[in-house]
Short mmCIF file of C-alpha atoms and ligand atoms in Angstrom, two decimals:
data_model
loop_
_atom_site.label_atom_id
_atom_site.label_comp_id
_atom_site.label_asym_id
_atom_site.label_seq_id
_atom_site.Cartn_x
_atom_site.Cartn_y
_atom_site.Cartn_z
CA MET A 1 -13.79 11.41 15.60
CA GLU A 2 -13.56 15.20 15.91
CA ILE A 3 -10.35 16.93 14.88
CA LYS A 4 -9.65 20.59 15.72
CA LYS A 5 -7.27 23.17 14.32
CA GLN A 6 -3.77 23.02 15.85
CA ASN A 7 -0.66 25.13 16.08
CA GLY A 8 2.86 23.83 16.45
CA LEU A 9 2.91 20.07 15.86
CA ARG A 10 6.21 19.03 17.39
CA GLY A 11 7.96 15.81 18.25
CA THR A 12 9.47 12.56 17.03
CA LEU A 13 7.52 9.61 15.73
CA ALA A 14 8.32 6.09 14.53
CA VAL A 15 5.53 5.27 12.08
CA PRO A 16 4.41 1.62 11.86
CA GLY A 17 6.03 -0.91 9.53
CA ASP A 18 5.53 -0.78 5.79
CA LYS A 19 2.33 -2.53 4.71
CA SER A 20 3.62 -3.85 1.36
CA ILE A 21 6.82 -5.20 2.91
CA SER A 22 4.98 -6.76 5.89
CA HIS A 23 2.65 -8.70 3.54
CA ARG A 24 5.55 -9.98 1.47
CA ALA A 25 7.65 -10.97 4.49
CA VAL A 26 4.85 -13.28 5.70
CA MET A 27 4.16 -14.73 2.24
CA PHE A 28 7.78 -15.39 1.28
CA GLY A 29 8.58 -16.58 4.81
CA ALA A 30 5.78 -19.14 4.47
CA LEU A 31 7.29 -20.41 1.18
CA ALA A 32 10.85 -20.51 2.53
CA LYS A 33 12.42 -23.36 4.52
CA GLY A 34 12.93 -22.50 8.20
CA THR A 35 11.87 -19.70 10.53
CA THR A 36 11.68 -16.15 9.21
CA ARG A 37 11.79 -13.51 11.95
CA ILE A 38 10.05 -10.25 11.06
CA SER A 39 10.51 -7.20 13.29
CA HIS A 40 8.54 -3.93 13.13
CA PHE A 41 5.76 -5.88 11.37
CA LEU A 42 2.64 -3.82 10.64
CA GLU A 43 -0.22 -5.11 12.80
CA GLY A 44 -2.82 -3.55 10.50
CA ALA A 45 -5.95 -5.47 9.52
CA ASP A 46 -4.68 -6.04 5.95
CA CYS A 47 -1.47 -7.77 7.04
CA LEU A 48 -3.38 -9.79 9.64
CA SER A 49 -5.55 -11.06 6.75
CA THR A 50 -2.39 -12.33 5.05
CA ILE A 51 -1.27 -14.07 8.26
CA SER A 52 -4.64 -15.76 8.69
CA CYS A 53 -4.70 -17.01 5.06
CA PHE A 54 -1.30 -18.72 5.48
CA GLN A 55 -2.29 -20.14 8.87
CA LYS A 56 -5.29 -21.70 7.14
CA MET A 57 -2.87 -23.33 4.71
CA GLY A 58 -0.95 -25.01 7.54
CA ILE A 59 1.79 -22.46 8.22
CA GLU A 60 2.57 -21.86 11.88
CA ILE A 61 2.90 -18.11 12.51
CA GLU A 62 3.63 -16.69 15.98
CA ARG A 63 2.95 -13.06 16.92
CA LYS A 64 5.12 -11.71 19.73
CA GLU A 65 4.75 -7.97 20.42
CA SER A 66 5.95 -6.31 17.20
CA GLU A 67 7.78 -9.45 16.07
CA VAL A 68 6.32 -12.18 13.89
CA LEU A 69 7.84 -15.63 13.44
CA VAL A 70 6.86 -17.52 10.29
CA HIS A 71 7.71 -21.22 10.31
CA GLY A 72 7.99 -21.75 6.55
CA LYS A 73 7.61 -25.13 4.89
CA GLY A 74 9.19 -24.46 1.50
CA LEU A 75 7.75 -23.73 -1.93
CA HIS A 76 5.55 -26.85 -1.92
CA GLY A 77 4.70 -26.93 1.79
CA LEU A 78 1.24 -25.30 1.79
CA ARG A 79 -1.77 -27.53 2.38
CA ALA A 80 -5.33 -27.18 1.09
CA PRO A 81 -7.24 -24.69 3.25
CA GLU A 82 -10.43 -25.75 4.97
CA GLY A 83 -13.07 -23.27 3.87
CA ILE A 84 -12.72 -19.88 2.22
CA LEU A 85 -9.55 -17.79 2.51
CA ASP A 86 -10.73 -14.43 3.90
CA VAL A 87 -8.70 -11.54 2.46
CA GLY A 88 -10.74 -8.87 4.28
CA ASN A 89 -10.17 -5.45 2.67
CA SER A 90 -6.76 -6.31 1.22
CA GLY A 91 -6.10 -6.09 -2.51
CA THR A 92 -2.44 -7.00 -1.93
CA THR A 93 -3.39 -10.22 -0.12
CA THR A 94 -5.88 -11.15 -2.86
CA ARG A 95 -3.67 -10.53 -5.87
CA LEU A 96 -0.37 -11.84 -4.50
CA ILE A 97 -1.85 -14.98 -2.94
CA SER A 98 -3.70 -15.76 -6.19
CA GLY A 99 -0.33 -16.04 -7.96
CA ILE A 100 0.84 -18.53 -5.34
CA LEU A 101 -2.42 -20.51 -5.27
CA ALA A 102 -2.51 -20.86 -9.07
CA GLY A 103 0.50 -23.20 -8.92
CA GLN A 104 -0.56 -25.41 -5.98
CA LYS A 105 -1.86 -28.98 -6.13
CA PHE A 106 -5.16 -28.02 -4.47
CA CYS A 107 -8.26 -25.87 -5.01
CA SER A 108 -9.02 -22.75 -3.04
CA GLN A 109 -11.54 -19.96 -2.80
CA LEU A 110 -10.75 -16.32 -1.91
CA ASP A 111 -13.27 -13.79 -0.70
CA GLY A 112 -13.30 -10.52 1.21
CA ASP A 113 -15.38 -7.51 2.24
CA ALA A 114 -17.78 -5.41 0.14
CA SER A 115 -14.93 -3.22 -1.19
CA ILE A 116 -12.78 -6.16 -2.30
CA ARG A 117 -15.81 -7.62 -4.10
CA THR A 118 -15.85 -4.57 -6.40
CA ARG A 119 -12.14 -4.43 -7.21
CA PRO A 120 -10.91 -5.61 -10.63
CA MET A 121 -9.36 -9.06 -10.59
CA ASP A 122 -9.41 -9.58 -14.36
CA ARG A 123 -5.99 -7.88 -14.32
CA ILE A 124 -4.58 -11.03 -12.65
CA ILE A 125 -7.04 -13.55 -14.13
CA LEU A 126 -5.80 -12.67 -17.63
CA PRO A 127 -2.03 -13.26 -17.19
CA LEU A 128 -2.54 -16.24 -14.85
CA THR A 129 -4.83 -17.86 -17.42
CA ALA A 130 -2.15 -17.27 -20.05
CA MET A 131 0.20 -19.24 -17.77
CA GLY A 132 -2.23 -22.16 -17.82
CA ALA A 133 -3.92 -21.39 -14.49
CA ASP A 134 -7.53 -22.20 -13.69
CA ILE A 135 -8.81 -19.06 -11.92
CA ARG A 136 -12.36 -17.79 -12.17
CA SER A 137 -14.49 -15.02 -10.78
CA LYS A 138 -17.33 -16.92 -9.08
CA LYS A 139 -19.93 -14.33 -10.12
CA GLU A 140 -18.30 -13.88 -13.55
CA ASN A 141 -17.98 -10.15 -12.94
CA GLY A 142 -14.16 -10.04 -12.85
CA CYS A 143 -14.17 -9.60 -9.06
CA ALA A 144 -13.88 -11.74 -5.91
CA PRO A 145 -14.95 -14.33 -4.83
CA LEU A 146 -12.24 -16.13 -6.80
CA LEU A 147 -12.12 -19.88 -7.43
CA ILE A 148 -8.63 -21.21 -8.05
CA SER A 149 -7.88 -24.75 -9.03
CA GLY A 150 -4.11 -25.18 -8.78
CA ARG A 151 -2.24 -26.78 -11.68
CA PRO A 152 1.15 -26.86 -13.45
CA LEU A 153 1.98 -23.47 -14.98
CA HIS A 154 3.99 -22.25 -17.96
CA GLY A 155 6.38 -19.31 -17.94
CA ILE A 156 5.26 -16.22 -19.91
CA HIS A 157 6.55 -12.80 -20.88
CA TYR A 158 3.75 -10.52 -19.79
CA SER A 159 3.39 -6.95 -20.91
CA SER A 160 1.08 -5.46 -18.30
CA PRO A 161 -1.18 -2.60 -19.41
CA VAL A 162 -1.11 -1.16 -15.86
CA SER A 163 1.78 -0.11 -13.66
CA SER A 164 0.79 -2.26 -10.70
CA ALA A 165 3.05 -3.97 -8.19
CA GLN A 166 0.20 -6.28 -7.27
CA VAL A 167 -0.15 -7.53 -10.86
CA LYS A 168 3.63 -7.76 -11.33
CA SER A 169 4.06 -9.63 -8.04
CA CYS A 170 1.18 -12.00 -8.76
CA VAL A 171 2.72 -13.06 -12.09
CA LEU A 172 6.26 -13.35 -10.66
CA LEU A 173 5.00 -15.48 -7.75
CA ALA A 174 3.13 -17.77 -10.17
CA GLY A 175 6.38 -17.88 -12.15
CA MET A 176 8.02 -19.72 -9.24
CA TYR A 177 5.70 -22.66 -10.05
CA ALA A 178 6.14 -22.49 -13.85
CA ASP A 179 8.15 -24.71 -16.20
CA SER A 180 10.29 -21.88 -17.62
CA PRO A 181 11.29 -18.30 -16.68
CA THR A 182 8.60 -15.62 -16.40
CA SER A 183 8.95 -11.90 -16.94
CA VAL A 184 6.69 -8.86 -16.51
CA THR A 185 7.07 -5.46 -18.15
CA GLU A 186 4.94 -2.49 -17.08
CA PRO A 187 4.46 1.03 -18.52
CA PHE A 188 6.17 2.74 -15.55
CA LEU A 189 8.08 1.06 -12.74
CA SER A 190 5.86 0.21 -9.76
CA ARG A 191 7.11 -0.58 -6.25
CA ASN A 192 9.82 -3.26 -6.41
CA HIS A 193 9.61 -4.80 -2.92
CA THR A 194 8.82 -8.26 -4.35
CA GLU A 195 11.92 -8.25 -6.53
CA ILE A 196 14.18 -7.04 -3.69
CA MET A 197 12.79 -9.43 -1.08
CA LEU A 198 12.53 -12.56 -3.25
CA LYS A 199 16.19 -12.07 -4.21
CA TYR A 200 17.06 -11.76 -0.50
CA PHE A 201 15.24 -15.07 0.15
CA GLY A 202 17.39 -16.71 -2.57
CA ALA A 203 15.29 -16.57 -5.76
CA ALA A 204 16.88 -15.79 -9.14
CA VAL A 205 15.16 -12.47 -9.88
CA THR A 206 16.50 -9.90 -12.31
CA SER A 207 15.26 -6.39 -13.03
CA GLU A 208 16.04 -3.99 -15.83
CA GLY A 209 14.15 -0.75 -16.35
CA THR A 210 10.45 -1.59 -16.10
CA ALA A 211 10.99 -5.35 -16.59
CA ALA A 212 11.43 -8.00 -13.91
CA SER A 213 11.93 -11.74 -14.36
CA ILE A 214 12.15 -14.85 -12.23
CA CYS A 215 13.42 -18.42 -12.68
CA PRO A 216 11.17 -21.29 -11.59
CA GLU A 217 11.50 -23.49 -8.50
CA PRO A 218 13.70 -21.27 -6.30
CA GLU A 219 14.86 -22.74 -3.01
CA LEU A 220 13.82 -19.98 -0.65
CA GLU A 221 15.56 -19.86 2.71
CA ALA A 222 14.29 -18.24 5.92
CA ARG A 223 15.61 -14.74 6.66
CA GLU A 224 15.62 -11.99 9.30
CA ILE A 225 13.61 -8.98 8.15
CA THR A 226 13.33 -5.58 9.77
CA VAL A 227 10.42 -3.76 8.16
CA PRO A 228 11.10 -0.04 7.59
CA GLY A 229 8.53 2.57 8.61
CA ASP A 230 5.82 2.97 5.98
CA ILE A 231 6.32 6.11 3.87
CA SER A 232 2.61 5.95 3.04
CA SER A 233 1.85 6.35 6.77
CA ALA A 234 4.62 8.93 7.22
CA ALA A 235 2.97 10.96 4.43
CA TYR A 236 0.15 12.11 6.78
CA PHE A 237 2.68 13.56 9.22
CA ILE A 238 4.77 15.04 6.43
CA ALA A 239 1.63 16.91 5.31
CA ALA A 240 0.62 17.82 8.89
CA GLY A 241 4.12 19.18 9.59
CA LEU A 242 4.19 21.21 6.38
CA LEU A 243 0.68 22.66 6.69
CA THR A 244 0.32 23.35 10.44
CA PRO A 245 1.98 26.62 11.49
CA ASP A 246 5.12 26.48 13.65
CA SER A 247 5.65 22.72 13.31
CA GLU A 248 8.72 20.52 13.29
CA ILE A 249 8.33 16.73 13.11
CA LEU A 250 11.03 14.05 12.93
CA LEU A 251 9.87 10.74 11.45
CA LYS A 252 12.31 7.96 12.33
CA ASN A 253 13.48 5.14 10.07
CA VAL A 254 11.09 5.52 7.15
CA GLY A 255 11.45 3.50 3.92
CA ILE A 256 12.59 5.77 1.06
CA ASN A 257 12.77 3.21 -1.77
CA PRO A 258 12.68 5.40 -4.95
CA THR A 259 9.67 3.41 -6.22
CA ARG A 260 7.76 4.71 -3.17
CA ALA A 261 9.27 8.13 -2.51
CA GLY A 262 7.25 10.29 -4.92
CA ILE A 263 5.67 12.09 -1.96
CA LEU A 264 9.09 13.54 -1.07
CA LYS A 265 9.79 14.69 -4.64
CA ILE A 266 6.37 16.28 -5.17
CA SER A 267 6.30 17.90 -1.70
CA ARG A 268 9.66 19.51 -2.46
CA MET A 269 8.34 20.67 -5.87
CA MET A 270 5.50 22.31 -3.89
CA GLY A 271 8.07 24.15 -1.75
CA ALA A 272 8.37 21.77 1.24
CA ASP A 273 11.20 22.04 3.77
CA ILE A 274 12.12 18.35 4.12
CA THR A 275 15.54 17.06 5.20
CA LEU A 276 16.65 13.42 5.11
CA LEU A 277 18.94 12.33 7.96
CA ASN A 278 20.73 9.04 8.74
CA GLU A 279 20.20 7.64 5.25
CA ASN A 280 20.88 3.91 4.96
CA HIS A 281 21.02 2.32 1.52
CA HIS A 282 21.40 -1.38 2.40
CA GLY A 283 18.51 -3.49 1.09
CA GLU A 284 15.38 -1.36 1.36
CA PRO A 285 16.73 2.21 1.80
CA THR A 286 15.63 4.14 4.90
CA ALA A 287 16.09 7.61 6.42
CA ASP A 288 14.81 9.84 9.19
CA ILE A 289 12.61 12.57 7.68
CA LEU A 290 12.64 16.05 9.23
CA VAL A 291 9.67 18.21 8.22
CA ARG A 292 9.15 21.92 8.98
CA THR A 293 6.20 24.20 8.26
CA SER A 294 6.36 25.50 4.68
CA ALA A 295 4.32 27.69 2.34
CA LEU A 296 3.20 25.33 -0.42
CA LYS A 297 2.40 26.12 -4.04
CA GLY A 298 0.54 24.10 -6.68
CA THR A 299 2.23 21.68 -9.07
CA VAL A 300 1.61 19.01 -11.72
CA ILE A 301 1.63 15.33 -10.68
CA GLU A 302 1.72 12.89 -13.62
CA GLY A 303 3.39 10.11 -15.61
CA ALA A 304 6.16 7.97 -14.12
CA ASP A 305 5.76 9.67 -10.73
CA ILE A 306 2.20 8.34 -10.29
CA PRO A 307 3.09 4.73 -9.27
CA THR A 308 5.68 6.10 -6.81
CA LEU A 309 2.99 8.00 -4.88
CA ILE A 310 -0.23 6.22 -5.83
CA ASP A 311 -1.38 5.75 -2.21
CA GLU A 312 -0.37 9.32 -1.29
CA ILE A 313 -2.63 11.09 -3.79
CA PRO A 314 -5.41 11.59 -1.20
CA ILE A 315 -3.06 13.44 1.17
CA LEU A 316 -1.43 15.28 -1.76
CA ALA A 317 -4.92 16.46 -2.77
CA VAL A 318 -5.36 17.88 0.75
CA MET A 319 -1.96 19.60 0.51
CA ALA A 320 -2.98 21.02 -2.89
CA ALA A 321 -6.20 22.45 -1.44
CA PHE A 322 -4.18 24.40 1.15
CA ALA A 323 -1.43 25.40 -1.33
CA GLU A 324 -1.40 28.63 -3.35
CA GLY A 325 -2.24 28.12 -7.02
CA THR A 326 -3.41 25.18 -9.08
CA THR A 327 -2.42 21.52 -8.80
CA ILE A 328 -3.14 19.15 -11.68
CA ILE A 329 -3.15 15.41 -11.04
CA ARG A 330 -3.28 13.30 -14.22
CA ASP A 331 -2.53 9.71 -15.36
CA ALA A 332 -4.03 8.54 -12.07
CA GLN A 333 -7.08 6.57 -13.30
CA GLU A 334 -5.95 3.70 -11.02
CA LEU A 335 -7.34 5.77 -8.12
CA LYS A 336 -10.85 4.81 -9.21
CA VAL A 337 -10.24 1.14 -8.32
CA LYS A 338 -8.60 1.50 -4.92
CA GLU A 339 -10.36 0.82 -1.58
CA SER A 340 -12.81 3.50 -2.77
CA ASP A 341 -13.02 5.61 -5.95
CA ARG A 342 -10.46 8.03 -4.56
CA ILE A 343 -11.01 10.66 -7.28
CA ALA A 344 -14.73 10.91 -6.52
CA VAL A 345 -14.45 10.51 -2.74
CA MET A 346 -11.63 13.03 -2.31
CA ALA A 347 -13.42 15.59 -4.51
CA GLU A 348 -16.75 15.10 -2.70
CA ASN A 349 -15.21 15.65 0.74
CA LEU A 350 -12.84 18.47 -0.26
CA LYS A 351 -15.86 20.30 -1.70
CA ARG A 352 -17.65 19.89 1.65
CA MET A 353 -14.73 21.86 3.16
CA GLY A 354 -15.16 24.63 0.57
CA ALA A 355 -12.35 23.61 -1.80
CA ASP A 356 -12.40 24.31 -5.54
CA VAL A 357 -11.93 20.82 -7.07
CA GLN A 358 -12.74 19.50 -10.51
CA THR A 359 -12.58 15.78 -11.25
CA THR A 360 -11.23 14.56 -14.59
CA GLU A 361 -11.12 11.14 -16.26
CA ASP A 362 -7.69 10.39 -14.81
CA GLY A 363 -7.29 12.76 -11.88
CA MET A 364 -8.24 16.12 -10.40
CA ILE A 365 -7.65 19.83 -10.81
CA ILE A 366 -7.45 21.63 -7.50
CA HIS A 367 -7.40 25.43 -7.28
CA GLY A 368 -5.76 25.89 -3.90
CA GLY A 369 -5.76 28.68 -1.36
CA LYS A 370 -9.56 28.99 -0.99
CA PRO A 371 -10.88 29.53 2.56
CA LEU A 372 -11.50 26.03 3.97
CA GLN A 373 -13.39 24.89 7.03
CA GLY A 374 -14.13 21.71 8.95
CA ALA A 375 -16.99 19.54 7.68
CA VAL A 376 -18.61 16.16 8.13
CA ILE A 377 -16.40 13.79 6.14
CA ASP A 378 -17.53 10.45 4.75
CA PRO A 379 -14.39 8.47 3.88
CA HIS A 380 -16.44 5.62 2.34
CA LEU A 381 -14.60 3.25 4.70
CA ASP A 382 -11.30 4.11 2.98
CA HIS A 383 -8.45 4.34 5.51
CA ARG A 384 -6.33 6.72 3.44
CA VAL A 385 -9.22 9.14 2.91
CA ALA A 386 -10.00 9.18 6.66
CA MET A 387 -6.37 9.95 7.59
CA SER A 388 -6.06 12.63 4.90
CA PHE A 389 -9.05 14.55 6.30
CA ALA A 390 -7.85 14.12 9.89
CA VAL A 391 -4.73 16.01 8.79
CA ALA A 392 -6.89 18.64 7.06
CA GLY A 393 -8.73 19.03 10.37
CA THR A 394 -5.53 20.05 12.16
CA VAL A 395 -5.06 22.89 9.63
CA CYS A 396 -8.45 24.54 9.04
CA PRO A 397 -10.92 26.25 11.37
CA GLY A 398 -14.19 24.58 12.35
CA ARG A 399 -14.82 21.06 13.53
CA MET A 400 -13.81 18.16 11.28
CA ASP A 401 -16.08 15.21 11.93
CA ILE A 402 -14.91 11.96 10.36
CA LEU A 403 -17.51 9.20 9.97
CA ASN A 404 -16.33 5.60 10.45
CA TRP A 405 -13.00 7.03 11.60
CA ASP A 406 -11.78 3.62 12.80
CA CYS A 407 -11.35 2.38 9.20
CA VAL A 408 -7.73 3.57 9.68
CA LYS A 409 -7.10 0.18 11.35
CA ILE A 410 -6.50 -1.27 7.87
CA SER A 411 -3.02 0.27 7.68
CA TYR A 412 -2.49 2.38 10.83
CA PRO A 413 -4.37 1.25 13.98
CA ASP A 414 -2.68 3.88 16.23
CA PHE A 415 -3.01 6.78 13.79
CA TYR A 416 -5.05 9.12 16.03
CA LYS A 417 -2.89 8.32 19.07
CA ASP A 418 0.24 9.25 17.07
CA LEU A 419 -1.42 12.44 15.78
CA TYR A 420 -2.36 13.49 19.33
CA HIS A 421 1.19 12.66 20.49
CA LEU A 422 2.39 15.58 18.33
CA ILE A 423 -0.19 18.08 19.60
C1 LIG B 1 0.63 -2.44 -3.32
C2 LIG B 1 0.57 -1.92 -4.59
C3 LIG B 1 -0.30 -0.80 -4.96
C4 LIG B 1 -0.77 -0.02 -3.74
C5 LIG B 1 -1.24 -0.92 -2.64
C6 LIG B 1 -0.13 -1.85 -2.20
C7 LIG B 1 1.51 -3.60 -3.07
O1 LIG B 1 -1.44 -1.31 -5.64
O2 LIG B 1 -1.80 0.87 -4.11
O3 LIG B 1 -1.66 -0.17 -1.52
O4 LIG B 1 1.79 -3.90 -1.88
O5 LIG B 1 1.96 -4.22 -4.03
P1 LIG B 1 -1.43 -1.58 -7.22
O6 LIG B 1 -0.46 -2.64 -7.51
O7 LIG B 1 -2.84 -2.00 -7.54
O8 LIG B 1 -1.08 -0.28 -7.87
#
């Protein structure tokens, strides 16, 4: 994929449905009684992995255009899968499903692609084991493949060392099969879609500060769910609109849940002209986001903001490289265990463009405003890295050549089509 410098990105776009919310809608729909109707579902490869896992466990799931119907069978309605559950590239599928599988009356095995086989699963093995689960890393390296032998679980109060919605959700989902309430506390609040949606399905979930808890054996009932646009996908067009001269982009109906909206806060700190229109605060909050070209300056990204923008750090690093002054990203060591080591891979590719980037133990220091040019980019099969450099390609001179560009299908199959729609 070759991307060339552009002027004047203009137009209106409805980005695809939120990936985190799409996963959860299928999972909770499968565990609810009755038919859950999901509209604006994200048809990315990750969410399709979740669908296929539940189909293998006997749940009928129909896909009709952008609507998905999940014919749920209740909390105890899953059946033993034949063969391995294939999670593909999806950490969310792996970690959330493990919490559900730990409490079943059958054994299962989870496996995925080369990237998933390097991602840390001890972070869920530890709390699930404390709940009485039998979950093992087949190769005893703390990674997938995972062997799970379902059994009765006990409620725990888990103090997680990482701010991770996947860990929190895994433990809360296992808590539905436990003999007493379960709670999870994390250092900083991570995305709270599980808490919001499980409550909507009828579970007794409470949240206070960075703690969330759940009562066992909820009777989940089927619901209608409209998935908001994914702010993590919108982030590429926010950056493209800010960085490309003479641009104005309207992004329709994007999720702006505060646990996800760090990109808006940090962009504004960098000097971004962003206006929210048609805000709606029922359930998952949404808004239309209007972005206009802005001169950006460097900033510091750290602490409690990190979980609210964890997937947007690659595109924020691109914005920082084009901004005037220095941007410091710290407290972001989680980036090393994403689909790729995003600290190393972003630094490697930004340097190929001529950027001044230093990696640190828990982030990056980017001295912005250096003359940048197109380069051959290796995203290491990481969808968010590929999209970040596609945006960079619309801003700088010279040809941007992105290897394995189609890895964007994980979260945004029509990404390049939508980008060209604005040109
Ligand atoms: C996700 C949580 C985050 C995020 C991932 C999706 C989720 O991961 O990076 O893309 O849907 O719960 P962590 O929980 O590992 O931070």
